Amino acid sequence: EVQLLESGGGLVQPGGSLRLSCAASGFTFGNYAMSWVRQAPGKGLEWVSVISVSGDNTYYADSVRGRFTISRDNSKNTMYLQVNSLRADDTAVYYCAKHRGWDTYDAFDIWGQGTMVTVSS
Amino acid sequence: DIQMTQSPSTLSASVGDRVTITCRASQSFNTWLAWYQQKAGQAPKLLIYKASNLETGVPSRFSGSGSGTEFTLTINSLQPDDFATYYCQQYDSYSTFGQGTKVEIK
């Protein structure tokens, strides 16, 4: 079964950091681009970042550029999101999502269940 | 950045109705547009990709069309399982989602 499982969320103070993980199974992870998408409580979806199959190319939403870093380890079938300098408006469920193919510009056909990040003092 | 605007924000409909949701882009692009369905407490589910291609396993009552700056999602004969929130997504330039359309029971 194709599956994505996020972990690493939690309660963190403003200015703090977390490392989110997304473990993939059921498909050849290294053949697909991957993205992170977040959803603040009661709000819509916001794309956060994308990473190419090799990890050489990464892109970020303006709202997180310079604070978040996406990476992947194809040998471990895992993607990461290092989130630093967290602010209250970063509070959200963070989803990892598999692209339909290798292209960083593609629809997302598989989503994880999400991990909650709460930024509060 | 390409901004995506969905309308309406909320739609009240009955089982059996035909419903249409529109997504307008701030600038023109080809057909790099997807539609997702999200139910409360669940992750989004891909319905349509490349504007009009039905994802495997998605019922044929869902269809998509459009290009340029205007795209539509149509649900023919709305079913009880279809009451949910729907999002469009452009992936022509990185990625942007519309703000969502909630389809509720009339």
PDB file of C-alpha atoms in Angstrom:
ATOM      1  CA  GLU A   1       0.000   0.000   0.000  1.00  0.00           C
ATOM      2  CA  VAL A   2       1.310   3.440  -0.934  1.00  0.00           C
ATOM      3  CA  GLN A   3       1.650   5.436   2.254  1.00  0.00           C
ATOM      4  CA  LEU A   4       3.158   8.597   3.713  1.00  0.00           C
ATOM      5  CA  LEU A   5       3.577   9.024   7.448  1.00  0.00           C
ATOM      6  CA  GLU A   6       4.529  12.365   8.968  1.00  0.00           C
ATOM      7  CA  SER A   7       6.031  12.837  12.399  1.00  0.00           C
ATOM      8  CA  GLY A   8       7.875  15.438  14.438  1.00  0.00           C
ATOM      9  CA  GLY A   9       5.161  17.957  15.132  1.00  0.00           C
ATOM     10  CA  GLY A  10       4.405  19.379  18.541  1.00  0.00           C
ATOM     11  CA  LEU A  11       4.142  22.458  20.716  1.00  0.00           C
ATOM     12  CA  VAL A  12       7.012  24.906  20.368  1.00  0.00           C
ATOM     13  CA  GLN A  13       7.641  28.428  21.592  1.00  0.00           C
ATOM     14  CA  PRO A  14       7.922  31.366  19.187  1.00  0.00           C
ATOM     15  CA  GLY A  15      11.412  31.431  17.738  1.00  0.00           C
ATOM     16  CA  GLY A  16      11.836  27.713  18.247  1.00  0.00           C
ATOM     17  CA  SER A  17      12.623  24.910  15.799  1.00  0.00           C
ATOM     18  CA  LEU A  18      11.339  21.493  14.819  1.00  0.00           C
ATOM     19  CA  ARG A  19      12.295  18.833  12.299  1.00  0.00           C
ATOM     20  CA  LEU A  20       9.360  17.211  10.539  1.00  0.00           C
ATOM     21  CA  SER A  21       9.772  13.831   8.855  1.00  0.00           C
ATOM     22  CA  CYS A  22       7.776  12.071   6.157  1.00  0.00           C
ATOM     23  CA  ALA A  23       8.353   8.343   5.810  1.00  0.00           C
ATOM     24  CA  ALA A  24       7.284   6.816   2.514  1.00  0.00           C
ATOM     25  CA  SER A  25       6.382   3.226   1.739  1.00  0.00           C
ATOM     26  CA  GLY A  26       4.787   1.217  -1.045  1.00  0.00           C
ATOM     27  CA  PHE A  27       6.454   3.032  -3.951  1.00  0.00           C
ATOM     28  CA  THR A  28       9.922   3.883  -5.296  1.00  0.00           C
ATOM     29  CA  PHE A  29      10.460   7.061  -3.300  1.00  0.00           C
ATOM     30  CA  GLY A  30      13.476   8.231  -5.273  1.00  0.00           C
ATOM     31  CA  ASN A  31      11.460   8.448  -8.500  1.00  0.00           C
ATOM     32  CA  TYR A  32       9.076  11.153  -7.325  1.00  0.00           C
ATOM     33  CA  ALA A  33       9.229  14.824  -6.425  1.00  0.00           C
ATOM     34  CA  MET A  34       7.734  15.629  -3.042  1.00  0.00           C
ATOM     35  CA  SER A  35       6.118  18.642  -1.386  1.00  0.00           C
ATOM     36  CA  TRP A  36       5.042  19.953   1.986  1.00  0.00           C
ATOM     37  CA  VAL A  37       1.626  21.619   2.318  1.00  0.00           C
ATOM     38  CA  ARG A  38       0.196  23.150   5.475  1.00  0.00           C
ATOM     39  CA  GLN A  39      -3.254  24.033   6.741  1.00  0.00           C
ATOM     40  CA  ALA A  40      -3.840  26.426   9.604  1.00  0.00           C
ATOM     41  CA  PRO A  41      -6.796  25.576  11.867  1.00  0.00           C
ATOM     42  CA  GLY A  42     -10.049  26.250  10.034  1.00  0.00           C
ATOM     43  CA  LYS A  43      -8.209  27.633   6.993  1.00  0.00           C
ATOM     44  CA  GLY A  44      -7.329  26.504   3.484  1.00  0.00           C
ATOM     45  CA  LEU A  45      -4.341  24.720   2.039  1.00  0.00           C
ATOM     46  CA  GLU A  46      -0.999  26.504   1.626  1.00  0.00           C
ATOM     47  CA  TRP A  47       1.849  25.010  -0.395  1.00  0.00           C
ATOM     48  CA  VAL A  48       5.104  25.313   1.558  1.00  0.00           C
ATOM     49  CA  SER A  49       7.987  23.703  -0.322  1.00  0.00           C
ATOM     50  CA  VAL A  50       8.973  21.217  -3.023  1.00  0.00           C
ATOM     51  CA  ILE A  51      12.052  19.050  -3.583  1.00  0.00           C
ATOM     52  CA  SER A  52      13.215  17.331  -6.754  1.00  0.00           C
ATOM     53  CA  VAL A  53      13.866  13.597  -7.000  1.00  0.00           C
ATOM     54  CA  SER A  54      17.600  14.034  -6.420  1.00  0.00           C
ATOM     55  CA  GLY A  55      17.190  16.722  -3.776  1.00  0.00           C
ATOM     56  CA  ASP A  56      19.288  19.152  -5.821  1.00  0.00           C
ATOM     57  CA  ASN A  57      16.397  21.516  -6.532  1.00  0.00           C
ATOM     58  CA  THR A  58      14.234  23.029  -3.830  1.00  0.00           C
ATOM     59  CA  TYR A  59      11.681  25.839  -3.833  1.00  0.00           C
ATOM     60  CA  TYR A  60       9.810  27.610  -1.062  1.00  0.00           C
ATOM     61  CA  ALA A  61       6.755  29.763  -0.525  1.00  0.00           C
ATOM     62  CA  ASP A  62       7.634  33.382   0.235  1.00  0.00           C
ATOM     63  CA  SER A  63       6.140  32.988   3.715  1.00  0.00           C
ATOM     64  CA  VAL A  64       8.760  30.422   4.782  1.00  0.00           C
ATOM     65  CA  ARG A  65      11.785  31.105   2.598  1.00  0.00           C
ATOM     66  CA  GLY A  66      14.891  31.579   4.722  1.00  0.00           C
ATOM     67  CA  ARG A  67      13.329  29.882   7.761  1.00  0.00           C
ATOM     68  CA  PHE A  68      12.390  26.417   6.468  1.00  0.00           C
ATOM     69  CA  THR A  69      14.645  23.868   4.757  1.00  0.00           C
ATOM     70  CA  ILE A  70      13.404  20.851   2.824  1.00  0.00           C
ATOM     71  CA  SER A  71      15.573  17.795   2.273  1.00  0.00           C
ATOM     72  CA  ARG A  72      15.299  14.099   1.483  1.00  0.00           C
ATOM     73  CA  ASP A  73      17.222  10.864   2.014  1.00  0.00           C
ATOM     74  CA  ASN A  74      16.296   8.470  -0.760  1.00  0.00           C
ATOM     75  CA  SER A  75      18.196   5.636   0.936  1.00  0.00           C
ATOM     76  CA  LYS A  76      15.829   5.969   3.895  1.00  0.00           C
ATOM     77  CA  ASN A  77      12.679   6.750   1.866  1.00  0.00           C
ATOM     78  CA  THR A  78      12.224   9.853   3.978  1.00  0.00           C
ATOM     79  CA  MET A  79      11.700  13.572   3.413  1.00  0.00           C
ATOM     80  CA  TYR A  80      12.304  16.248   6.001  1.00  0.00           C
ATOM     81  CA  LEU A  81      11.296  19.814   6.754  1.00  0.00           C
ATOM     82  CA  GLN A  82      13.487  21.748   9.152  1.00  0.00           C
ATOM     83  CA  VAL A  83      11.400  24.601  10.500  1.00  0.00           C
ATOM     84  CA  ASN A  84      13.232  27.416  12.292  1.00  0.00           C
ATOM     85  CA  SER A  85      12.342  30.818  13.714  1.00  0.00           C
ATOM     86  CA  LEU A  86       8.778  29.672  14.170  1.00  0.00           C
ATOM     87  CA  ARG A  87       5.991  32.224  14.486  1.00  0.00           C
ATOM     88  CA  ALA A  88       2.410  31.956  15.672  1.00  0.00           C
ATOM     89  CA  ASP A  89       1.170  32.039  12.077  1.00  0.00           C
ATOM     90  CA  ASP A  90       3.161  28.864  11.332  1.00  0.00           C
ATOM     91  CA  THR A  91       0.670  26.966  13.488  1.00  0.00           C
ATOM     92  CA  ALA A  92      -0.871  24.378  11.183  1.00  0.00           C
ATOM     93  CA  VAL A  93      -1.195  20.764  10.199  1.00  0.00           C
ATOM     94  CA  TYR A  94       1.761  19.974   7.960  1.00  0.00           C
ATOM     95  CA  TYR A  95       1.117  17.419   5.211  1.00  0.00           C
ATOM     96  CA  CYS A  96       3.677  15.741   3.026  1.00  0.00           C
ATOM     97  CA  ALA A  97       2.520  14.961  -0.481  1.00  0.00           C
ATOM     98  CA  LYS A  98       3.835  12.810  -3.315  1.00  0.00           C
ATOM     99  CA  HIS A  99       3.881  14.244  -6.808  1.00  0.00           C
ATOM    100  CA  ARG A 100       2.364  12.208  -9.626  1.00  0.00           C
ATOM    101  CA  GLY A 101       5.776  11.959 -11.276  1.00  0.00           C
ATOM    102  CA  TRP A 102       9.353  13.202 -11.168  1.00  0.00           C
ATOM    103  CA  ASP A 103       8.447  16.777 -12.103  1.00  0.00           C
ATOM    104  CA  THR A 104       8.496  19.426  -9.388  1.00  0.00           C
ATOM    105  CA  TYR A 105       5.505  20.929 -11.206  1.00  0.00           C
ATOM    106  CA  ASP A 106       2.812  18.299 -10.795  1.00  0.00           C
ATOM    107  CA  ALA A 107      -0.337  17.407  -8.923  1.00  0.00           C
ATOM    108  CA  PHE A 108      -0.153  15.559  -5.601  1.00  0.00           C
ATOM    109  CA  ASP A 109      -1.653  12.086  -5.733  1.00  0.00           C
ATOM    110  CA  ILE A 110      -0.778  10.759  -2.277  1.00  0.00           C
ATOM    111  CA  TRP A 111      -0.952  12.686   1.006  1.00  0.00           C
ATOM    112  CA  GLY A 112       0.042  11.799   4.539  1.00  0.00           C
ATOM    113  CA  GLN A 113      -2.297  12.188   7.492  1.00  0.00           C
ATOM    114  CA  GLY A 114      -0.480  15.295   8.672  1.00  0.00           C
ATOM    115  CA  THR A 115       1.448  16.358  11.764  1.00  0.00           C
ATOM    116  CA  MET A 116       0.339  19.297  13.918  1.00  0.00           C
ATOM    117  CA  VAL A 117       2.720  22.136  14.707  1.00  0.00           C
ATOM    118  CA  THR A 118       1.566  24.575  17.368  1.00  0.00           C
ATOM    119  CA  VAL A 119       3.605  27.714  18.022  1.00  0.00           C
ATOM    120  CA  SER A 120       2.672  29.276  21.326  1.00  0.00           C
ATOM    121  CA  SER A 121       4.248  30.579  24.509  1.00  0.00           C
TER     122      SER A 121
ATOM    123  CA  ASP B   1       3.037  34.537  -8.080  1.00  0.00           C
ATOM    124  CA  ILE B   2      -0.171  33.142  -9.548  1.00  0.00           C
ATOM    125  CA  GLN B   3      -3.173  33.768  -7.310  1.00  0.00           C
ATOM    126  CA  MET B   4      -6.167  31.434  -7.498  1.00  0.00           C
ATOM    127  CA  THR B   5      -9.682  32.599  -6.625  1.00  0.00           C
ATOM    128  CA  GLN B   6     -12.483  30.102  -6.184  1.00  0.00           C
ATOM    129  CA  SER B   7     -16.186  30.812  -6.324  1.00  0.00           C
ATOM    130  CA  PRO B   8     -18.451  30.413  -4.582  1.00  0.00           C
ATOM    131  CA  SER B   9     -16.914  30.078  -1.123  1.00  0.00           C
ATOM    132  CA  THR B  10     -19.917  28.066   0.026  1.00  0.00           C
ATOM    133  CA  LEU B  11     -22.433  26.189  -2.048  1.00  0.00           C
ATOM    134  CA  SER B  12     -25.687  24.701  -0.739  1.00  0.00           C
ATOM    135  CA  ALA B  13     -27.009  21.806  -2.786  1.00  0.00           C
ATOM    136  CA  SER B  14     -29.168  18.711  -2.618  1.00  0.00           C
ATOM    137  CA  VAL B  15     -28.445  15.103  -3.466  1.00  0.00           C
ATOM    138  CA  GLY B  16     -28.861  14.670  -7.196  1.00  0.00           C
ATOM    139  CA  ASP B  17     -27.977  18.270  -8.069  1.00  0.00           C
ATOM    140  CA  ARG B  18     -25.381  19.256 -10.630  1.00  0.00           C
ATOM    141  CA  VAL B  19     -22.870  21.642  -9.091  1.00  0.00           C
ATOM    142  CA  THR B  20     -20.124  23.737 -10.623  1.00  0.00           C
ATOM    143  CA  ILE B  21     -17.179  25.343  -8.876  1.00  0.00           C
ATOM    144  CA  THR B  22     -15.055  27.941 -10.643  1.00  0.00           C
ATOM    145  CA  CYS B  23     -11.394  28.752 -10.177  1.00  0.00           C
ATOM    146  CA  ARG B  24      -9.904  31.889 -11.719  1.00  0.00           C
ATOM    147  CA  ALA B  25      -6.198  32.563 -12.043  1.00  0.00           C
ATOM    148  CA  SER B  26      -4.488  35.944 -11.786  1.00  0.00           C
ATOM    149  CA  GLN B  27      -2.530  35.151 -14.936  1.00  0.00           C
ATOM    150  CA  SER B  28      -2.996  32.764 -17.814  1.00  0.00           C
ATOM    151  CA  PHE B  29      -1.415  29.341 -17.933  1.00  0.00           C
ATOM    152  CA  ASN B  30      -1.969  26.125 -19.823  1.00  0.00           C
ATOM    153  CA  THR B  31      -3.739  23.257 -18.087  1.00  0.00           C
ATOM    154  CA  TRP B  32      -1.522  22.673 -15.058  1.00  0.00           C
ATOM    155  CA  LEU B  33      -4.458  22.656 -12.676  1.00  0.00           C
ATOM    156  CA  ALA B  34      -5.710  20.087 -10.179  1.00  0.00           C
ATOM    157  CA  TRP B  35      -8.808  19.705  -8.036  1.00  0.00           C
ATOM    158  CA  TYR B  36      -8.896  18.131  -4.571  1.00  0.00           C
ATOM    159  CA  GLN B  37     -11.629  17.057  -2.185  1.00  0.00           C
ATOM    160  CA  GLN B  38     -11.116  17.369   1.551  1.00  0.00           C
ATOM    161  CA  LYS B  39     -13.409  16.068   4.276  1.00  0.00           C
ATOM    162  CA  ALA B  40     -13.215  17.236   7.877  1.00  0.00           C
ATOM    163  CA  GLY B  41     -10.211  15.780   9.691  1.00  0.00           C
ATOM    164  CA  GLN B  42      -8.832  14.113   6.578  1.00  0.00           C
ATOM    165  CA  ALA B  43      -6.065  14.813   4.114  1.00  0.00           C
ATOM    166  CA  PRO B  44      -7.001  16.146   0.678  1.00  0.00           C
ATOM    167  CA  LYS B  45      -7.722  13.670  -2.104  1.00  0.00           C
ATOM    168  CA  LEU B  46      -6.776  14.257  -5.733  1.00  0.00           C
ATOM    169  CA  LEU B  47      -9.795  14.258  -8.080  1.00  0.00           C
ATOM    170  CA  ILE B  48      -8.635  15.885 -11.321  1.00  0.00           C
ATOM    171  CA  TYR B  49      -5.194  16.695 -12.735  1.00  0.00           C
ATOM    172  CA  LYS B  50      -4.121  18.622 -15.817  1.00  0.00           C
ATOM    173  CA  ALA B  51      -7.468  20.420 -15.733  1.00  0.00           C
ATOM    174  CA  SER B  52      -9.603  17.581 -17.079  1.00  0.00           C
ATOM    175  CA  ASN B  53      -7.978  14.232 -16.333  1.00  0.00           C
ATOM    176  CA  LEU B  54      -9.838  12.057 -13.839  1.00  0.00           C
ATOM    177  CA  GLU B  55      -7.601  10.453 -11.227  1.00  0.00           C
ATOM    178  CA  THR B  56      -7.813   6.668 -11.047  1.00  0.00           C
ATOM    179  CA  GLY B  57     -10.647   5.505  -8.819  1.00  0.00           C
ATOM    180  CA  VAL B  58     -12.518   8.806  -8.809  1.00  0.00           C
ATOM    181  CA  PRO B  59     -16.183   8.491  -9.855  1.00  0.00           C
ATOM    182  CA  SER B  60     -17.027   9.679 -13.339  1.00  0.00           C
ATOM    183  CA  ARG B  61     -19.607  12.171 -12.006  1.00  0.00           C
ATOM    184  CA  PHE B  62     -16.607  14.434 -11.366  1.00  0.00           C
ATOM    185  CA  SER B  63     -15.251  16.345 -14.340  1.00  0.00           C
ATOM    186  CA  GLY B  64     -12.960  19.276 -14.952  1.00  0.00           C
ATOM    187  CA  SER B  65     -12.504  21.750 -17.760  1.00  0.00           C
ATOM    188  CA  GLY B  66     -10.895  25.027 -18.669  1.00  0.00           C
ATOM    189  CA  SER B  67      -7.629  26.673 -19.608  1.00  0.00           C
ATOM    190  CA  GLY B  68      -6.066  30.097 -19.489  1.00  0.00           C
ATOM    191  CA  THR B  69      -7.498  31.851 -16.464  1.00  0.00           C
ATOM    192  CA  GLU B  70     -10.796  30.053 -15.866  1.00  0.00           C
ATOM    193  CA  PHE B  71     -11.286  26.460 -14.773  1.00  0.00           C
ATOM    194  CA  THR B  72     -14.320  24.555 -13.530  1.00  0.00           C
ATOM    195  CA  LEU B  73     -15.055  21.458 -11.504  1.00  0.00           C
ATOM    196  CA  THR B  74     -18.457  19.906 -12.142  1.00  0.00           C
ATOM    197  CA  ILE B  75     -20.125  17.238 -10.049  1.00  0.00           C
ATOM    198  CA  ASN B  76     -23.020  15.584 -11.811  1.00  0.00           C
ATOM    199  CA  SER B  77     -25.724  14.081  -9.602  1.00  0.00           C
ATOM    200  CA  LEU B  78     -24.282  15.044  -6.220  1.00  0.00           C
ATOM    201  CA  GLN B  79     -24.029  12.104  -3.819  1.00  0.00           C
ATOM    202  CA  PRO B  80     -24.073  12.137   0.017  1.00  0.00           C
ATOM    203  CA  ASP B  81     -20.348  11.338   0.043  1.00  0.00           C
ATOM    204  CA  ASP B  82     -19.597  14.482  -1.994  1.00  0.00           C
ATOM    205  CA  PHE B  83     -20.397  16.999   0.730  1.00  0.00           C
ATOM    206  CA  ALA B  84     -16.928  18.307   1.458  1.00  0.00           C
ATOM    207  CA  THR B  85     -14.567  21.186   0.710  1.00  0.00           C
ATOM    208  CA  TYR B  86     -12.977  21.420  -2.727  1.00  0.00           C
ATOM    209  CA  TYR B  87      -9.724  23.140  -3.645  1.00  0.00           C
ATOM    210  CA  CYS B  88      -8.146  24.015  -6.952  1.00  0.00           C
ATOM    211  CA  GLN B  89      -4.357  24.089  -7.308  1.00  0.00           C
ATOM    212  CA  GLN B  90      -2.200  25.566 -10.033  1.00  0.00           C
ATOM    213  CA  TYR B  91       1.168  23.938 -10.610  1.00  0.00           C
ATOM    214  CA  ASP B  92       2.323  25.983 -13.575  1.00  0.00           C
ATOM    215  CA  SER B  93       4.516  28.166 -11.379  1.00  0.00           C
ATOM    216  CA  TYR B  94       5.472  26.378  -8.174  1.00  0.00           C
ATOM    217  CA  SER B  95       2.061  25.783  -6.566  1.00  0.00           C
ATOM    218  CA  THR B  96      -0.879  27.798  -5.276  1.00  0.00           C
ATOM    219  CA  PHE B  97      -4.220  26.663  -3.917  1.00  0.00           C
ATOM    220  CA  GLY B  98      -7.551  28.399  -4.133  1.00  0.00           C
ATOM    221  CA  GLN B  99      -9.215  29.318  -0.860  1.00  0.00           C
ATOM    222  CA  GLY B 100     -11.670  26.433  -1.045  1.00  0.00           C
ATOM    223  CA  THR B 101     -15.370  25.873  -1.730  1.00  0.00           C
ATOM    224  CA  LYS B 102     -17.478  24.164   0.888  1.00  0.00           C
ATOM    225  CA  VAL B 103     -20.324  22.104  -0.560  1.00  0.00           C
ATOM    226  CA  GLU B 104     -22.973  21.752   2.104  1.00  0.00           C
ATOM    227  CA  ILE B 105     -26.367  20.119   2.338  1.00  0.00           C
ATOM    228  CA  LYS B 106     -29.256  22.385   1.394  1.00  0.00           C
TER     229      LYS B 106
END
